[in-house]
PDB file of C-alpha atoms in Angstrom:
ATOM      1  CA  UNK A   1      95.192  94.818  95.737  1.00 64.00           C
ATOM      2  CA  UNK A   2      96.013  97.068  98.555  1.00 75.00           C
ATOM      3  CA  UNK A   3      92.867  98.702 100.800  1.00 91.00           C
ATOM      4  CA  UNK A   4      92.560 101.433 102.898  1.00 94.00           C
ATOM      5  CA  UNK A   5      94.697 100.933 105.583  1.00 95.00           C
ATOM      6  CA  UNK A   6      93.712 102.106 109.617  1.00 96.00           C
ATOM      7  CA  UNK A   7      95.638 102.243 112.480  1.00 97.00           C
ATOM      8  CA  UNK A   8      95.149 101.044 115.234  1.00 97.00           C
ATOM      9  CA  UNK A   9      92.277  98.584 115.222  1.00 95.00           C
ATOM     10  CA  UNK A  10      91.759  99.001 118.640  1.00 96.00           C
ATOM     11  CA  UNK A  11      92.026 101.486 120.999  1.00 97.00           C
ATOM     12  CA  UNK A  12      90.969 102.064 124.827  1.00 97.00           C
ATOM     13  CA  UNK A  13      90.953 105.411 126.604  1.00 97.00           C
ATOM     14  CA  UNK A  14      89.996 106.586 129.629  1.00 97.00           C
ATOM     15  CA  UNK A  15      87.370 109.564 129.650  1.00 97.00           C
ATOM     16  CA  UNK A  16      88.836 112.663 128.846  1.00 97.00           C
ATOM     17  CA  UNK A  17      92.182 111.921 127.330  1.00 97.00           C
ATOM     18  CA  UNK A  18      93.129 112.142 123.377  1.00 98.00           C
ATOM     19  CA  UNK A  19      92.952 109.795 120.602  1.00 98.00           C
ATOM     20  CA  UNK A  20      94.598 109.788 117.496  1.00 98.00           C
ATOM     21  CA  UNK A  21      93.009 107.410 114.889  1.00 98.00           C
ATOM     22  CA  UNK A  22      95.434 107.008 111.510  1.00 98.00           C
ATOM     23  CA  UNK A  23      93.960 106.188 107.715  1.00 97.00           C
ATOM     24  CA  UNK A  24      95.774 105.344 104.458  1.00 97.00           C
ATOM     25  CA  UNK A  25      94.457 105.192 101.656  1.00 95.00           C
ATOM     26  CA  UNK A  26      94.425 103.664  98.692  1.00 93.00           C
ATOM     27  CA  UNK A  27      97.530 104.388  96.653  1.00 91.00           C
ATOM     28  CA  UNK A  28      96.287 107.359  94.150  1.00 87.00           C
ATOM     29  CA  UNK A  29      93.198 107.786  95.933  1.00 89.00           C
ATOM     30  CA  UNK A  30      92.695 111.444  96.853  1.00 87.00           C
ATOM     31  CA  UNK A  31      89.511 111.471  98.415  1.00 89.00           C
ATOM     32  CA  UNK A  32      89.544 110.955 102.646  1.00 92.00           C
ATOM     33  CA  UNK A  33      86.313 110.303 104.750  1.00 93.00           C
ATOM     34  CA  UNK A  34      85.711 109.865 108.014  1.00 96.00           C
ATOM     35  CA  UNK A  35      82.333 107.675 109.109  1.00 95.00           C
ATOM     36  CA  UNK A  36      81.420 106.698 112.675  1.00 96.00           C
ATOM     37  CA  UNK A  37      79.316 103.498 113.893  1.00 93.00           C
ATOM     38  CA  UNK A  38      78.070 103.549 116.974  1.00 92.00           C
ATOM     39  CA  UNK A  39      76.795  99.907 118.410  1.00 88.00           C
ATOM     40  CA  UNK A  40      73.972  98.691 116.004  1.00 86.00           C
ATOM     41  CA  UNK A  41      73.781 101.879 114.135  1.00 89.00           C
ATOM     42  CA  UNK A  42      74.407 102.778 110.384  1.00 89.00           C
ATOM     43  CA  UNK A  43      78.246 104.821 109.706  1.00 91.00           C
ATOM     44  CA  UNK A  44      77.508 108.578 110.383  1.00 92.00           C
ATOM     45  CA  UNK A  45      79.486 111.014 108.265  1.00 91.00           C
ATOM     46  CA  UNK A  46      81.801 112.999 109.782  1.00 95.00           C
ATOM     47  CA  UNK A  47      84.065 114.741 107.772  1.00 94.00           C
ATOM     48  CA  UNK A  48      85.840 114.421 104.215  1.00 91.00           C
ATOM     49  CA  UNK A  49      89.061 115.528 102.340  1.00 91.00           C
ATOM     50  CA  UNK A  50      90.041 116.180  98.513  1.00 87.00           C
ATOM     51  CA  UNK A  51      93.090 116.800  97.766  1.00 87.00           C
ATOM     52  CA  UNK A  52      94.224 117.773 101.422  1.00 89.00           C
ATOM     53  CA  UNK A  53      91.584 120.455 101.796  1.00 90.00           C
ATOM     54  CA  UNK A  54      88.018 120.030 103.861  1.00 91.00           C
ATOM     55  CA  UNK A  55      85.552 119.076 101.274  1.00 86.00           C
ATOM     56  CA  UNK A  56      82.582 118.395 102.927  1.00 85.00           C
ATOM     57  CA  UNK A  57      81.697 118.392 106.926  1.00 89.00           C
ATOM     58  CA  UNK A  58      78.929 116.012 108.843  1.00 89.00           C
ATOM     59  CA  UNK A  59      78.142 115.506 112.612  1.00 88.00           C
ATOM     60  CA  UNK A  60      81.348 115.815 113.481  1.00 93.00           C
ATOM     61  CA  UNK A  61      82.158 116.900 117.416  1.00 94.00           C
ATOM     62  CA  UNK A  62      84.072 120.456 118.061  1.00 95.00           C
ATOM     63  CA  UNK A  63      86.292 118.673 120.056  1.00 97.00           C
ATOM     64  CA  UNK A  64      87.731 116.141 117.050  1.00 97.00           C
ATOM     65  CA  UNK A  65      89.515 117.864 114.443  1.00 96.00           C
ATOM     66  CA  UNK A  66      90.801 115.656 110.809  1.00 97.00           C
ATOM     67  CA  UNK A  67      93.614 116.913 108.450  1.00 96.00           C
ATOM     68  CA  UNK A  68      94.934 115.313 105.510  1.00 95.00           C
ATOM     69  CA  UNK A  69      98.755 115.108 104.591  1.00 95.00           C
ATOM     70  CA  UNK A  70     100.662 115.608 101.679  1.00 93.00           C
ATOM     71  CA  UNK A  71     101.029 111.908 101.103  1.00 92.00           C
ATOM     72  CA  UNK A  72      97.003 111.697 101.548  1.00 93.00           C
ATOM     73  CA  UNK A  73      96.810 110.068 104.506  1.00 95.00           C
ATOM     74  CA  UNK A  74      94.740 111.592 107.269  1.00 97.00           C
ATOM     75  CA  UNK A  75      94.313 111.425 111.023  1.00 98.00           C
ATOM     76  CA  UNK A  76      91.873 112.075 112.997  1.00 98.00           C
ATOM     77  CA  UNK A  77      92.045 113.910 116.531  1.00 98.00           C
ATOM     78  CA  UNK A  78      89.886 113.526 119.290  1.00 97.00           C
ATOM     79  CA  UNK A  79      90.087 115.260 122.632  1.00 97.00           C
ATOM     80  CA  UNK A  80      87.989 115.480 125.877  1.00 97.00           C
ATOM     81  CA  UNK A  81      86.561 111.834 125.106  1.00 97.00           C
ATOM     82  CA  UNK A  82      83.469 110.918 126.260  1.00 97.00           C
ATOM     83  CA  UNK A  83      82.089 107.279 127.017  1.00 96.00           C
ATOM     84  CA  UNK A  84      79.470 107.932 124.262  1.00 95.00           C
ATOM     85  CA  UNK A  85      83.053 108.302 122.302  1.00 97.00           C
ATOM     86  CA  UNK A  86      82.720 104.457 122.023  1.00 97.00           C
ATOM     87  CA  UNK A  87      82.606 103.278 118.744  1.00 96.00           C
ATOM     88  CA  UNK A  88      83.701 101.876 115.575  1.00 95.00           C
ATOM     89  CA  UNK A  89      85.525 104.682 113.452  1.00 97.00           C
ATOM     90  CA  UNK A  90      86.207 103.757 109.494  1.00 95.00           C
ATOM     91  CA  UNK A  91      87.585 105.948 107.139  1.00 96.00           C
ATOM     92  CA  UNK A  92      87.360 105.127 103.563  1.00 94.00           C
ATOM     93  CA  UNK A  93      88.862 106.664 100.338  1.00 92.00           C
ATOM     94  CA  UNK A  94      88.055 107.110  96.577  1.00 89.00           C
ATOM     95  CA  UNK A  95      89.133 108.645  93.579  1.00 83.00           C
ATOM     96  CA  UNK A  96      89.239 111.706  92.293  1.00 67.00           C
ATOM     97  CA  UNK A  97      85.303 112.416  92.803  1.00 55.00           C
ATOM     98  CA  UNK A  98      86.056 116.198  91.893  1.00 57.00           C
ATOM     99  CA  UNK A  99      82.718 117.191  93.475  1.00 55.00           C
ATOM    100  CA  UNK A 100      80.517 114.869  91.340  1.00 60.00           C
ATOM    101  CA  UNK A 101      80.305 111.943  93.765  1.00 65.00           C
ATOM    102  CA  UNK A 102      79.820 108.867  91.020  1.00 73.00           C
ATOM    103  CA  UNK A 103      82.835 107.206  92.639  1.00 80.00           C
ATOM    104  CA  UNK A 104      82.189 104.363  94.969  1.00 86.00           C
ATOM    105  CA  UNK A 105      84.136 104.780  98.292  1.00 88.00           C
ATOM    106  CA  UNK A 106      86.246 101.920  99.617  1.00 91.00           C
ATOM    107  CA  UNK A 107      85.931 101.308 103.427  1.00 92.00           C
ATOM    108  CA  UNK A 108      89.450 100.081 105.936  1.00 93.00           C
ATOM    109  CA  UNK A 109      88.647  97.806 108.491  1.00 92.00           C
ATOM    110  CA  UNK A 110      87.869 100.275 111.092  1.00 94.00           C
ATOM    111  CA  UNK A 111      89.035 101.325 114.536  1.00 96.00           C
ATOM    112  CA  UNK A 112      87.649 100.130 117.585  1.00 95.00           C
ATOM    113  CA  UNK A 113      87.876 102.666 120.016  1.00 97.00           C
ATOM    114  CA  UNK A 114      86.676 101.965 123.572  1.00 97.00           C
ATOM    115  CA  UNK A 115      86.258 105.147 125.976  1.00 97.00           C
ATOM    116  CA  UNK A 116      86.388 103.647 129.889  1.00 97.00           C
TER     117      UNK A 116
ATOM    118  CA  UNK B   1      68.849 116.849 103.176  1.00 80.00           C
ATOM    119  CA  UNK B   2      69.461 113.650 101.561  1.00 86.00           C
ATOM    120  CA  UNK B   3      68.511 110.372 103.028  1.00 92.00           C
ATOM    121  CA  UNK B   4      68.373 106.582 102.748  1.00 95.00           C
ATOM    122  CA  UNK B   5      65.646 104.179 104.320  1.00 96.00           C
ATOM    123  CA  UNK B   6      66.064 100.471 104.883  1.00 96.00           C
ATOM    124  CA  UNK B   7      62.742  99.960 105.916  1.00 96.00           C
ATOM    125  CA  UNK B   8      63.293  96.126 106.842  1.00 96.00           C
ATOM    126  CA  UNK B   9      65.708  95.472 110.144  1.00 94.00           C
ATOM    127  CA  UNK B  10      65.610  91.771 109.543  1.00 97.00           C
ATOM    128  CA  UNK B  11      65.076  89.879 106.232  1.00 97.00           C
ATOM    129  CA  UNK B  12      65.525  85.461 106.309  1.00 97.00           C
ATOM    130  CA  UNK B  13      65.620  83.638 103.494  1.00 97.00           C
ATOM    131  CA  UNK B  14      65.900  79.978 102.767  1.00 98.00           C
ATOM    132  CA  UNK B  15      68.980  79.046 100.834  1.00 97.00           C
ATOM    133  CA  UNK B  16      68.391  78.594  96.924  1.00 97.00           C
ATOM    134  CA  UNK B  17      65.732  80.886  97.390  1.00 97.00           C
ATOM    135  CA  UNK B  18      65.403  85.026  95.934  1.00 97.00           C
ATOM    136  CA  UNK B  19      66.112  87.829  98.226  1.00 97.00           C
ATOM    137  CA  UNK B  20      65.409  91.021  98.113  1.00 98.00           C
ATOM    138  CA  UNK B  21      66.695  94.059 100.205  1.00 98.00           C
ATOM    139  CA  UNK B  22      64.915  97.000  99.777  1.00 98.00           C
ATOM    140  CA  UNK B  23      66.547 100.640  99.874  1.00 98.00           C
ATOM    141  CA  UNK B  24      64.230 104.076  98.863  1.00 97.00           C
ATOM    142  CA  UNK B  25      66.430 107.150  99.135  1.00 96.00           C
ATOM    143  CA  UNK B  26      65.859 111.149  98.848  1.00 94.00           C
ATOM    144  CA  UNK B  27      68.400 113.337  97.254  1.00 90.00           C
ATOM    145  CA  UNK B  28      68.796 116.652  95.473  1.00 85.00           C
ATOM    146  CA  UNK B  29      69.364 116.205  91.896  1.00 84.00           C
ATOM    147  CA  UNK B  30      70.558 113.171  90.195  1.00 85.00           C
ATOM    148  CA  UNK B  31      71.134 110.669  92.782  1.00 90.00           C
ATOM    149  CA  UNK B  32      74.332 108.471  92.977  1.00 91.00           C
ATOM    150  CA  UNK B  33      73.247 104.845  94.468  1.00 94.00           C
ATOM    151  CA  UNK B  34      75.668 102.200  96.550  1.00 95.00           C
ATOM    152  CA  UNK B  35      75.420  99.256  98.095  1.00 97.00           C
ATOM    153  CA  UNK B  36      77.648  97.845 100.734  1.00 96.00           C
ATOM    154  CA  UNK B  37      77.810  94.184 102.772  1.00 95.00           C
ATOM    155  CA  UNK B  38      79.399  94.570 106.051  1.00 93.00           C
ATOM    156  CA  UNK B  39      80.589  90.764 108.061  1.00 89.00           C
ATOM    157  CA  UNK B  40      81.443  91.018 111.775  1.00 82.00           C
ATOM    158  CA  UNK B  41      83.720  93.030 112.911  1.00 74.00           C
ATOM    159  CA  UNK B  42      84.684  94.516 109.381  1.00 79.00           C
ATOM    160  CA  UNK B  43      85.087  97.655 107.504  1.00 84.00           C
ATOM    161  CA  UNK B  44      81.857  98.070 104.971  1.00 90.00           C
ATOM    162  CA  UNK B  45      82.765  96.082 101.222  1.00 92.00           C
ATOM    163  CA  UNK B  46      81.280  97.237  98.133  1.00 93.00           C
ATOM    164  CA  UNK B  47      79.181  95.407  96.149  1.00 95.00           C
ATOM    165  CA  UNK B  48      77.202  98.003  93.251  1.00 95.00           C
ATOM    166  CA  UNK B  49      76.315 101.110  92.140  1.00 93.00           C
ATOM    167  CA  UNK B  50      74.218 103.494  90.171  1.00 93.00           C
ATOM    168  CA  UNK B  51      75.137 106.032  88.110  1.00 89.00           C
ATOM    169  CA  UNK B  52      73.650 106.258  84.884  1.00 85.00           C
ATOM    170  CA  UNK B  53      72.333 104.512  82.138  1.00 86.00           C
ATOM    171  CA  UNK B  54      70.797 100.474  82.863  1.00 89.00           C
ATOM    172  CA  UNK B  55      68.358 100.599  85.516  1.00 92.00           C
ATOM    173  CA  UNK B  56      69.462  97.146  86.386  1.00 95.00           C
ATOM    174  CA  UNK B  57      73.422  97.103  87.395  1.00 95.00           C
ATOM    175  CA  UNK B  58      75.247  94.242  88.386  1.00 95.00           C
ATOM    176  CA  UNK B  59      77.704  94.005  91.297  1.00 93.00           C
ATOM    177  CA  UNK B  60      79.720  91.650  93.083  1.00 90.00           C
ATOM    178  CA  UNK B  61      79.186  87.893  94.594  1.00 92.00           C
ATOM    179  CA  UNK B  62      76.295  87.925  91.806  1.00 95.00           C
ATOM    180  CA  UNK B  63      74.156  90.343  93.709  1.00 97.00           C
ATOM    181  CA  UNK B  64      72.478  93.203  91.311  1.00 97.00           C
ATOM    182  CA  UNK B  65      70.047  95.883  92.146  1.00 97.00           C
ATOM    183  CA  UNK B  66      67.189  98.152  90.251  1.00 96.00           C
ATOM    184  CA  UNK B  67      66.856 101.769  90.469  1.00 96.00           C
ATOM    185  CA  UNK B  68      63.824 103.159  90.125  1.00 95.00           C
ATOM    186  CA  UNK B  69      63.040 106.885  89.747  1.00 93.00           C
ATOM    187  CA  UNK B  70      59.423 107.092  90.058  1.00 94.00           C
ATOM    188  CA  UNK B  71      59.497 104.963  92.927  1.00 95.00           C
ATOM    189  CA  UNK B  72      62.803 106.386  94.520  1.00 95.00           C
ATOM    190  CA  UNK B  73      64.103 102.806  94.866  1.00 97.00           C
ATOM    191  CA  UNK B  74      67.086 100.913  94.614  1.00 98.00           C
ATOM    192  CA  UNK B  75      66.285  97.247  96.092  1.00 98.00           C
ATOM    193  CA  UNK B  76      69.213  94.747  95.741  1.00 98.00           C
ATOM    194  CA  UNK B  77      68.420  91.197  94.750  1.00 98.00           C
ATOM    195  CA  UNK B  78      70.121  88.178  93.935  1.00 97.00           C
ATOM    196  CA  UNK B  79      68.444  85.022  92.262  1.00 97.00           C
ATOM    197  CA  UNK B  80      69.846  82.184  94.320  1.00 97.00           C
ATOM    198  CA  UNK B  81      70.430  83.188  98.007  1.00 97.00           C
ATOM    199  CA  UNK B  82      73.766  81.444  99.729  1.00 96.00           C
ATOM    200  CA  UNK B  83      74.203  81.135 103.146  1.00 96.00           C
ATOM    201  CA  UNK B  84      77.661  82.785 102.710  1.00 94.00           C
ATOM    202  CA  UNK B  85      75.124  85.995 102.094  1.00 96.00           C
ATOM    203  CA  UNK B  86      74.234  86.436 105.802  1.00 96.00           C
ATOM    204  CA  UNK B  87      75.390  89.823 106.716  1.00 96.00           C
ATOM    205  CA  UNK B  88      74.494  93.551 107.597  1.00 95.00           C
ATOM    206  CA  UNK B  89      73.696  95.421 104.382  1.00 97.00           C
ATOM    207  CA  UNK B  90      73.820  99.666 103.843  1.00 95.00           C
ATOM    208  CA  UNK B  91      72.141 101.186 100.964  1.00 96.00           C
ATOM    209  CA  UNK B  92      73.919 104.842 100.434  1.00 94.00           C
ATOM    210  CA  UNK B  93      73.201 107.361  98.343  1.00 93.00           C
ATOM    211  CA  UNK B  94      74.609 111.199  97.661  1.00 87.00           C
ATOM    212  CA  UNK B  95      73.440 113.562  94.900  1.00 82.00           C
ATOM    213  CA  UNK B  96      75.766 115.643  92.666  1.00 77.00           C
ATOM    214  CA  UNK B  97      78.613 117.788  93.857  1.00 72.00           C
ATOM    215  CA  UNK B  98      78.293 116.007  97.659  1.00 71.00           C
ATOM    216  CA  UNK B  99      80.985 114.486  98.999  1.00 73.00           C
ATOM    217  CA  UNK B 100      78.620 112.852 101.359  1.00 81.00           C
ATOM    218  CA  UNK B 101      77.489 109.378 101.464  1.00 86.00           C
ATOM    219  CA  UNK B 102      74.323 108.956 103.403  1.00 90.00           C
ATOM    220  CA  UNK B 103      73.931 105.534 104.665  1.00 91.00           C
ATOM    221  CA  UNK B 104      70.123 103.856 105.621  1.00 93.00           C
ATOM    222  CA  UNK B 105      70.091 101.884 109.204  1.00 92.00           C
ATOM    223  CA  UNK B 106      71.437  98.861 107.562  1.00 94.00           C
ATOM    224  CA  UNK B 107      69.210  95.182 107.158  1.00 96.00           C
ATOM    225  CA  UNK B 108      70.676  92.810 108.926  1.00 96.00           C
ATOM    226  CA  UNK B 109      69.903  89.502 105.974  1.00 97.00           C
ATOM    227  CA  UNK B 110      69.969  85.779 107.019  1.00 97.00           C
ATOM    228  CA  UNK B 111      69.816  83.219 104.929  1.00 97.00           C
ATOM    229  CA  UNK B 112      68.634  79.918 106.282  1.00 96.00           C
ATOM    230  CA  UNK B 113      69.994  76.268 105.078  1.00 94.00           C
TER     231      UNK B 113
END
């Protein structure tokens, strides 16, 4: 079955330059989230999309910004990085949740993005 | 605010033997209950949820878990523990209308042969 697909699985940037971190999901899923992981730390919520519009927002930084595409996939941007940038960014998907949240979310494989 | 606490960093348990993982949670309204298993150096994999009805669901790789209202619990358990079961587990949790999933600060389970 296909899963949520990321791109790339790792990254490295030096401090202050832009990332872009890529997420498809899976096929019919129209539901986007965003989660961060910090070393030894539980996924933080960052931001979410339903059907290509901002659904719900976390902790997310001013200086990353998310959109989702008509074909549901979604990016997220980050500029200005910071070494405390370093992290493991998933995004995950579901279906259809149409504000009632009973759906489970299904997580990619993440993106390893190192901040030198 | 809704919010999930893993109250246990570390939990060992000998092979063949019951675990438990326990998970309490805080959420507005009706609360929607998940838990995940995440292996090194991968993306977090479902394993159960909550949404209605049995207090006692079933899930995945023969784990299952029991909500409890009164108690604001949903502890996962499996009968039999395998050492293919050693991994990082997340209880989550969002109440109704909230795209948000809240995750606890993981327990990190070992089983021992």
């Amino acid at each position: 079955a296909a899963g949520v697909i990321q791109s790339p699985r790792h990254l490295i940037k030096e401090k202050r330059e832009t990332a872009t971190l890529k997420c498809y999901p899976i096929p019919r899923h129209d539901t986007v989230y965003w989660y961060q992981q910090g070393p030894g730390q539980d996924p933080q919520f960052l931001i979410s999309f339903y059907e290509k519009m901002q659904s719900d927002k976390g902790s997310i930084p001013d200086r990353f910004s998310a959109q989702q595409f008509s074909d549901y996939h979604s990016e997220l941007n980050m500029s200005s990085l910071e070494l405390g940038d370093s992290a493991l960014y998933f995004c995950a998907s579901s279906l259809n949740t149409g504000g009632f949240g009973n759906t489970e979310a299904f997580f990619g494989q993440g993106t390893r993005l190192t901040v030198v | 605010a809704q919010s999930v606490a893993q109250p246990e960093d570390q939990v060992n348990v000998a092979e063949g033997n019951p675990l438990t993982v326990k998970c309490t949670y805080s959420v507005s309204g009706n609360p929607y209950l998940f838990w995940y298993v995440q292996y090194p150096n991968r993306g977090l994999q479902f394993l159960l949820k909550y949404i209605t009805g049995d207090n006692l669901v079933k899930g995945s790789y023969g784990f299952e878990a029991e909500f409890n209202k009164s108690q604001t619990s949903f502890h996962l358990k499996k009968p039999s523990a395998l050492v293919s079961d050693s991994a990082l587990y997340f209880c989550a949790a969002r109440g109704f209308g909230n795209e948000k999933l809240t995750f606890g600060t993981g327990t990190r389970l070992t089983i021992i042969p």
